[in-house]
Amino acid sequence: MTQPQRVARPITFALSKGRIFDETLPLLQAAGIEVLGSPDSSRKLILPTNQDNLRIIIVRATDVPTYVQYGAADLGIAGKDVLHEHSEQHAGGLYQPVDLNIARCRMSVAVAQGFDYENAVRQGSRLRVATKYTRAAREHFASKGVYVDLIKLYGSMELAPLVGLADAIVDLVSTGGTLKANHLEEVEHIAAISSRLVLNQAALKTRQAELQPIIDALMQAAIEPSHN
Ligand code: ATP
Ligand code: MG
């Protein structure tokens, strides 16, 4: 009797739905990769592509580095914001992120309109800062020599200063529309943010022949001006 052939699992690519998925699609298309289905039109978490050896998994943005680090995904795309927070707790396993220049925005400090942030900083007041990005916030205020009490949130940071939970927030801003709609103002720029390709270190060694063309094609597509 013949043994059943062992088929290697397809290369698994972790993406999050929303802007990262939307902005990755054109890069994949430029690389000849069509994703079959979309996270918006179905509840499927595993999407096949037009290439038998490649599938997409849809995970929370903050979970992308975890899937890649443990090798459940061979590669993924995550924001610099997410990678910076992730690497504080989990060293190793992720290979050299390549900046794809997509999902660009900035990380900023914002306060309620009318709150005199400069003055509070000058006076050495202790600030209450609400954020999902506790590592980035801690490092930012430490470098300024400002004492902060950090309050960890998981979403809707804009609300915190409006209801007295915090004096300031650290959040991502692109147009500033959300801040404005909530009567907040941006008072300090912390970092420029974009999304990066991350690779599982072991997969890069054992499946390099399959991974390299995908990496090269994504990098090539990312530097073409039509996608920036
Ligand atoms: P979830 O919605 O599942 O809680 P999330 O809010 O982190 O997760 P998104 O809002 O889709 O998910 O953000 C995913 C990534 O996109 C972020 O980690 C960041 O790198 C980038 N991003 C977030 N906000 C913006 C923005 N306003 N403009 C451009 N890119 C952004
Ligand atoms: Mg979101």
mmCIF file of C-alpha atoms and ligand atoms in Angstrom:
data_model
loop_
_atom_site.group_PDB
_atom_site.id
_atom_site.type_symbol
_atom_site.label_atom_id
_atom_site.label_comp_id
_atom_site.label_asym_id
_atom_site.label_seq_id
_atom_site.Cartn_x
_atom_site.Cartn_y
_atom_site.Cartn_z
ATOM 1 C CA MET A 1 0.000 0.000 0.000
ATOM 2 C CA THR A 2 1.326 3.445 -0.845
ATOM 3 C CA GLN A 3 1.572 6.032 1.898
ATOM 4 C CA PRO A 4 -0.459 9.201 1.327
ATOM 5 C CA GLN A 5 1.769 12.012 0.056
ATOM 6 C CA ARG A 6 2.549 14.607 2.694
ATOM 7 C CA VAL A 7 1.632 17.945 1.226
ATOM 8 C CA ALA A 8 3.402 20.946 2.728
ATOM 9 C CA ARG A 9 0.962 23.500 4.051
ATOM 10 C CA PRO A 10 0.696 26.562 1.868
ATOM 11 C CA ILE A 11 2.758 29.618 2.714
ATOM 12 C CA THR A 12 0.586 31.476 5.234
ATOM 13 C CA PHE A 13 0.423 35.261 5.138
ATOM 14 C CA ALA A 14 -1.140 37.126 8.099
ATOM 15 C CA LEU A 15 -3.012 40.368 7.448
ATOM 16 C CA SER A 16 -5.502 42.409 9.440
ATOM 17 C CA LYS A 17 -8.727 43.613 7.905
ATOM 18 C CA GLY A 18 -9.286 47.282 7.231
ATOM 19 C CA ARG A 19 -6.589 49.575 5.953
ATOM 20 C CA ILE A 20 -3.746 47.069 6.030
ATOM 21 C CA PHE A 21 -5.701 44.520 4.000
ATOM 22 C CA ASP A 22 -6.962 47.210 1.622
ATOM 23 C CA GLU A 23 -3.530 48.719 1.070
ATOM 24 C CA THR A 24 -1.821 45.338 0.714
ATOM 25 C CA LEU A 25 -4.171 44.144 -2.052
ATOM 26 C CA PRO A 26 -2.659 46.389 -4.749
ATOM 27 C CA LEU A 27 0.845 45.263 -3.764
ATOM 28 C CA LEU A 28 -0.213 41.623 -4.048
ATOM 29 C CA GLN A 29 -1.928 42.331 -7.361
ATOM 30 C CA ALA A 30 1.224 43.908 -8.717
ATOM 31 C CA ALA A 31 2.947 40.680 -7.702
ATOM 32 C CA GLY A 32 0.381 38.623 -9.647
ATOM 33 C CA ILE A 33 -1.344 37.436 -6.488
ATOM 34 C CA GLU A 34 -5.150 37.588 -6.335
ATOM 35 C CA VAL A 35 -6.843 37.059 -2.996
ATOM 36 C CA LEU A 36 -9.989 34.992 -3.476
ATOM 37 C CA GLY A 37 -12.672 36.540 -1.286
ATOM 38 C CA SER A 38 -12.460 39.402 1.162
ATOM 39 C CA PRO A 39 -12.739 39.747 4.927
ATOM 40 C CA ASP A 40 -15.584 42.242 4.432
ATOM 41 C CA SER A 41 -17.803 40.036 2.301
ATOM 42 C CA SER A 42 -17.370 36.824 4.250
ATOM 43 C CA ARG A 43 -16.562 35.667 7.741
ATOM 44 C CA LYS A 44 -13.865 33.341 6.530
ATOM 45 C CA LEU A 45 -10.601 33.758 8.388
ATOM 46 C CA ILE A 46 -8.553 31.820 5.852
ATOM 47 C CA LEU A 47 -8.650 33.118 2.295
ATOM 48 C CA PRO A 48 -7.139 31.226 -0.609
ATOM 49 C CA THR A 49 -5.292 33.009 -3.393
ATOM 50 C CA ASN A 50 -4.850 32.256 -7.082
ATOM 51 C CA GLN A 51 -1.609 30.505 -6.081
ATOM 52 C CA ASP A 52 -1.956 27.031 -4.595
ATOM 53 C CA ASN A 53 0.981 27.467 -2.261
ATOM 54 C CA LEU A 54 -0.197 30.760 -0.712
ATOM 55 C CA ARG A 55 -3.094 31.560 1.603
ATOM 56 C CA ILE A 56 -4.051 34.625 3.642
ATOM 57 C CA ILE A 57 -5.180 34.533 7.257
ATOM 58 C CA ILE A 58 -7.134 37.434 8.757
ATOM 59 C CA VAL A 59 -6.196 38.299 12.354
ATOM 60 C CA ARG A 60 -6.371 41.310 14.671
ATOM 61 C CA ALA A 61 -3.725 43.912 13.814
ATOM 62 C CA THR A 62 -2.052 43.423 17.192
ATOM 63 C CA ASP A 63 -1.979 39.641 16.724
ATOM 64 C CA VAL A 64 -0.093 39.627 13.398
ATOM 65 C CA PRO A 65 3.401 39.594 15.003
ATOM 66 C CA THR A 66 2.346 36.755 17.321
ATOM 67 C CA TYR A 67 1.192 34.480 14.484
ATOM 68 C CA VAL A 68 4.403 35.155 12.572
ATOM 69 C CA GLN A 69 6.686 34.800 15.564
ATOM 70 C CA TYR A 70 5.314 31.349 16.424
ATOM 71 C CA GLY A 71 5.432 30.255 12.789
ATOM 72 C CA ALA A 72 1.658 29.805 12.416
ATOM 73 C CA ALA A 73 2.093 32.387 9.666
ATOM 74 C CA ASP A 74 5.282 32.547 7.596
ATOM 75 C CA LEU A 75 4.928 36.243 6.955
ATOM 76 C CA GLY A 76 2.649 39.127 7.787
ATOM 77 C CA ILE A 77 2.181 42.870 7.633
ATOM 78 C CA ALA A 78 1.946 44.998 10.768
ATOM 79 C CA GLY A 79 2.238 48.662 11.678
ATOM 80 C CA LYS A 80 5.414 49.990 13.262
ATOM 81 C CA ASP A 81 3.212 50.955 16.233
ATOM 82 C CA VAL A 82 2.166 47.338 16.770
ATOM 83 C CA LEU A 83 5.662 45.925 16.192
ATOM 84 C CA HIS A 84 7.227 48.308 18.688
ATOM 85 C CA GLU A 85 4.776 47.306 21.423
ATOM 86 C CA HIS A 86 5.053 43.602 20.551
ATOM 87 C CA SER A 87 8.855 43.497 20.651
ATOM 88 C CA GLU A 88 8.895 44.743 24.232
ATOM 89 C CA GLN A 89 7.429 41.447 25.432
ATOM 90 C CA HIS A 90 8.563 38.980 22.795
ATOM 91 C CA ALA A 91 12.161 39.058 21.697
ATOM 92 C CA GLY A 92 13.322 37.113 18.647
ATOM 93 C CA GLY A 93 11.521 35.012 16.050
ATOM 94 C CA LEU A 94 10.656 37.886 13.732
ATOM 95 C CA TYR A 95 12.951 38.658 10.871
ATOM 96 C CA GLN A 96 13.997 42.128 9.810
ATOM 97 C CA PRO A 97 10.896 44.109 8.948
ATOM 98 C CA VAL A 98 10.822 45.701 5.516
ATOM 99 C CA ASP A 99 9.027 49.035 5.344
ATOM 100 C CA LEU A 100 6.246 48.786 2.745
ATOM 101 C CA ASN A 101 5.239 52.410 3.187
ATOM 102 C CA ILE A 102 1.544 51.608 3.460
ATOM 103 C CA ALA A 103 -1.022 52.534 6.161
ATOM 104 C CA ARG A 104 0.963 55.657 6.875
ATOM 105 C CA CYS A 105 0.054 57.899 9.764
ATOM 106 C CA ARG A 106 1.766 59.395 12.795
ATOM 107 C CA MET A 107 1.797 58.715 16.509
ATOM 108 C CA SER A 108 0.973 61.832 18.487
ATOM 109 C CA VAL A 109 0.046 63.231 21.857
ATOM 110 C CA ALA A 110 -3.404 64.839 21.921
ATOM 111 C CA VAL A 111 -5.315 66.712 24.620
ATOM 112 C CA ALA A 112 -8.733 68.304 25.004
ATOM 113 C CA GLN A 113 -8.926 71.667 23.209
ATOM 114 C CA GLY A 114 -8.056 74.345 25.730
ATOM 115 C CA PHE A 115 -5.881 72.134 27.946
ATOM 116 C CA ASP A 116 -2.536 73.934 28.281
ATOM 117 C CA TYR A 117 -0.209 71.009 27.627
ATOM 118 C CA GLU A 118 2.944 73.134 27.273
ATOM 119 C CA ASN A 119 2.274 74.742 30.598
ATOM 120 C CA ALA A 120 1.536 71.446 32.325
ATOM 121 C CA VAL A 121 4.839 70.080 31.022
ATOM 122 C CA ARG A 122 6.736 73.226 32.018
ATOM 123 C CA GLN A 123 5.302 73.090 35.527
ATOM 124 C CA GLY A 124 6.370 69.487 35.913
ATOM 125 C CA SER A 125 2.800 68.351 36.579
ATOM 126 C CA ARG A 126 2.218 64.643 36.674
ATOM 127 C CA LEU A 127 0.126 63.782 33.610
ATOM 128 C CA ARG A 128 -2.412 61.023 33.211
ATOM 129 C CA VAL A 129 -2.003 59.541 29.762
ATOM 130 C CA ALA A 130 -4.383 56.990 28.268
ATOM 131 C CA THR A 131 -3.152 54.835 25.407
ATOM 132 C CA LYS A 132 -2.990 51.482 23.711
ATOM 133 C CA TYR A 133 0.708 52.190 23.073
ATOM 134 C CA THR A 134 2.139 52.025 26.578
ATOM 135 C CA ARG A 135 5.707 51.292 25.543
ATOM 136 C CA ALA A 136 5.880 54.134 23.022
ATOM 137 C CA ALA A 137 4.217 56.511 25.489
ATOM 138 C CA ARG A 138 6.487 55.532 28.372
ATOM 139 C CA GLU A 139 9.586 56.003 26.225
ATOM 140 C CA HIS A 140 8.381 59.311 24.826
ATOM 141 C CA PHE A 141 7.616 60.928 28.169
ATOM 142 C CA ALA A 142 10.728 59.478 29.808
ATOM 143 C CA SER A 143 12.850 61.079 27.102
ATOM 144 C CA LYS A 144 11.196 64.428 27.852
ATOM 145 C CA GLY A 145 11.589 63.931 31.601
ATOM 146 C CA VAL A 146 7.823 64.168 32.129
ATOM 147 C CA TYR A 147 6.216 62.065 34.842
ATOM 148 C CA VAL A 148 3.171 60.190 33.631
ATOM 149 C CA ASP A 149 0.626 57.758 34.965
ATOM 150 C CA LEU A 150 -0.171 55.502 32.044
ATOM 151 C CA ILE A 151 -3.648 54.085 31.649
ATOM 152 C CA LYS A 152 -3.860 51.173 29.248
ATOM 153 C CA LEU A 153 -6.805 51.225 26.854
ATOM 154 C CA TYR A 154 -7.679 48.912 23.972
ATOM 155 C CA GLY A 155 -9.623 51.339 21.773
ATOM 156 C CA SER A 156 -11.443 54.681 21.424
ATOM 157 C CA MET A 157 -8.671 56.601 23.162
ATOM 158 C CA GLU A 158 -10.311 59.878 22.081
ATOM 159 C CA LEU A 159 -12.931 59.425 24.732
ATOM 160 C CA ALA A 160 -10.549 59.422 27.692
ATOM 161 C CA PRO A 161 -9.830 63.190 27.969
ATOM 162 C CA LEU A 162 -13.503 64.012 27.346
ATOM 163 C CA VAL A 163 -14.749 62.145 30.400
ATOM 164 C CA GLY A 164 -11.861 62.874 32.750
ATOM 165 C CA LEU A 165 -10.077 59.544 32.506
ATOM 166 C CA ALA A 166 -6.869 61.191 31.298
ATOM 167 C CA ASP A 167 -5.225 64.561 30.582
ATOM 168 C CA ALA A 168 -3.725 63.346 27.339
ATOM 169 C CA ILE A 169 -3.744 60.415 24.938
ATOM 170 C CA VAL A 170 -1.128 58.859 22.708
ATOM 171 C CA ASP A 171 -2.783 57.710 19.513
ATOM 172 C CA LEU A 172 -2.414 57.411 15.755
ATOM 173 C CA VAL A 173 -3.470 60.355 13.635
ATOM 174 C CA SER A 174 -3.760 60.637 9.882
ATOM 175 C CA THR A 175 -6.021 63.521 8.874
ATOM 176 C CA GLY A 176 -6.821 64.701 12.385
ATOM 177 C CA GLY A 177 -10.524 64.438 11.582
ATOM 178 C CA THR A 178 -11.321 62.131 14.487
ATOM 179 C CA LEU A 179 -9.493 64.360 16.971
ATOM 180 C CA LYS A 180 -11.301 67.423 15.689
ATOM 181 C CA ALA A 181 -14.711 65.735 15.798
ATOM 182 C CA ASN A 182 -14.039 65.025 19.479
ATOM 183 C CA HIS A 183 -12.701 68.487 20.330
ATOM 184 C CA LEU A 184 -9.171 67.263 20.824
ATOM 185 C CA GLU A 185 -5.948 68.749 19.513
ATOM 186 C CA GLU A 186 -2.626 67.271 18.553
ATOM 187 C CA VAL A 187 0.123 68.800 20.676
ATOM 188 C CA GLU A 188 3.171 66.650 19.996
ATOM 189 C CA HIS A 189 4.452 64.377 17.286
ATOM 190 C CA ILE A 190 6.067 61.159 18.527
ATOM 191 C CA ALA A 191 6.852 59.084 15.428
ATOM 192 C CA ALA A 192 6.016 58.472 11.795
ATOM 193 C CA ILE A 193 4.172 55.183 11.327
ATOM 194 C CA SER A 194 3.897 52.853 8.363
ATOM 195 C CA SER A 195 3.431 49.133 7.932
ATOM 196 C CA ARG A 196 6.198 46.595 7.606
ATOM 197 C CA LEU A 197 6.593 43.109 6.264
ATOM 198 C CA VAL A 198 7.613 40.669 8.978
ATOM 199 C CA LEU A 199 8.922 37.174 8.429
ATOM 200 C CA ASN A 200 9.244 34.096 10.570
ATOM 201 C CA GLN A 201 12.955 33.452 10.984
ATOM 202 C CA ALA A 202 12.765 29.667 10.668
ATOM 203 C CA ALA A 203 10.456 29.822 7.624
ATOM 204 C CA LEU A 204 12.849 32.178 5.931
ATOM 205 C CA LYS A 205 15.475 29.448 6.140
ATOM 206 C CA THR A 206 13.379 26.350 5.428
ATOM 207 C CA ARG A 207 11.012 27.788 2.794
ATOM 208 C CA GLN A 208 13.121 30.501 1.286
ATOM 209 C CA ALA A 209 12.560 29.337 -2.291
ATOM 210 C CA GLU A 210 8.823 29.923 -1.912
ATOM 211 C CA LEU A 211 9.044 33.033 0.256
ATOM 212 C CA GLN A 212 11.674 35.012 -1.599
ATOM 213 C CA PRO A 213 9.600 35.682 -4.750
ATOM 214 C CA ILE A 214 6.722 36.973 -2.594
ATOM 215 C CA ILE A 215 9.043 39.193 -0.557
ATOM 216 C CA ASP A 216 10.779 40.531 -3.670
ATOM 217 C CA ALA A 217 7.494 41.225 -5.440
ATOM 218 C CA LEU A 218 6.025 43.055 -2.422
ATOM 219 C CA MET A 219 9.151 45.149 -1.988
ATOM 220 C CA GLN A 220 9.201 45.969 -5.693
ATOM 221 C CA ALA A 221 5.508 46.933 -5.671
ATOM 222 C CA ALA A 222 6.025 49.035 -2.546
ATOM 223 C CA ILE A 223 8.688 51.223 -4.138
ATOM 224 C CA GLU A 224 6.624 51.867 -7.256
ATOM 225 C CA PRO A 225 5.241 55.392 -6.875
ATOM 226 C CA SER A 226 1.684 54.450 -7.895
ATOM 227 C CA HIS A 227 1.244 52.679 -4.561
ATOM 228 C CA ASN A 228 2.620 55.407 -2.333
HETATM 229 P P1 ATP B 1 -8.899 46.761 15.846
HETATM 230 O O1 ATP B 1 -9.715 47.710 15.005
HETATM 231 O O2 ATP B 1 -8.992 45.332 15.431
HETATM 232 O O3 ATP B 1 -9.024 47.010 17.301
HETATM 233 P P2 ATP B 1 -6.779 48.480 15.188
HETATM 234 O O4 ATP B 1 -7.679 49.589 15.552
HETATM 235 O O5 ATP B 1 -5.380 48.491 15.708
HETATM 236 O O6 ATP B 1 -7.378 47.076 15.560
HETATM 237 P P3 ATP B 1 -6.716 49.464 12.535
HETATM 238 O O7 ATP B 1 -7.403 50.674 13.004
HETATM 239 O O8 ATP B 1 -7.157 48.812 11.256
HETATM 240 O O9 ATP B 1 -6.754 48.321 13.622
HETATM 241 O O10 ATP B 1 -5.178 49.757 12.457
HETATM 242 C C1 ATP B 1 -4.287 48.790 11.959
HETATM 243 C C2 ATP B 1 -2.979 49.468 11.682
HETATM 244 O O11 ATP B 1 -3.147 50.472 10.688
HETATM 245 C C3 ATP B 1 -2.389 50.206 12.894
HETATM 246 O O12 ATP B 1 -1.607 49.329 13.669
HETATM 247 C C4 ATP B 1 -1.581 51.289 12.231
HETATM 248 O O13 ATP B 1 -0.287 50.831 11.880
HETATM 249 C C5 ATP B 1 -2.378 51.599 10.984
HETATM 250 N N1 ATP B 1 -3.283 52.739 11.247
HETATM 251 C C6 ATP B 1 -4.093 52.920 12.296
HETATM 252 N N2 ATP B 1 -4.748 54.086 12.227
HETATM 253 C C7 ATP B 1 -4.343 54.660 11.089
HETATM 254 C C8 ATP B 1 -4.674 55.866 10.429
HETATM 255 N N3 ATP B 1 -5.516 56.740 10.969
HETATM 256 N N4 ATP B 1 -4.114 56.108 9.234
HETATM 257 C C9 ATP B 1 -3.272 55.215 8.684
HETATM 258 N N5 ATP B 1 -2.905 54.061 9.273
HETATM 259 C C10 ATP B 1 -3.428 53.785 10.450
HETATM 260 MG MG MG B 2 -9.560 50.070 14.564
#
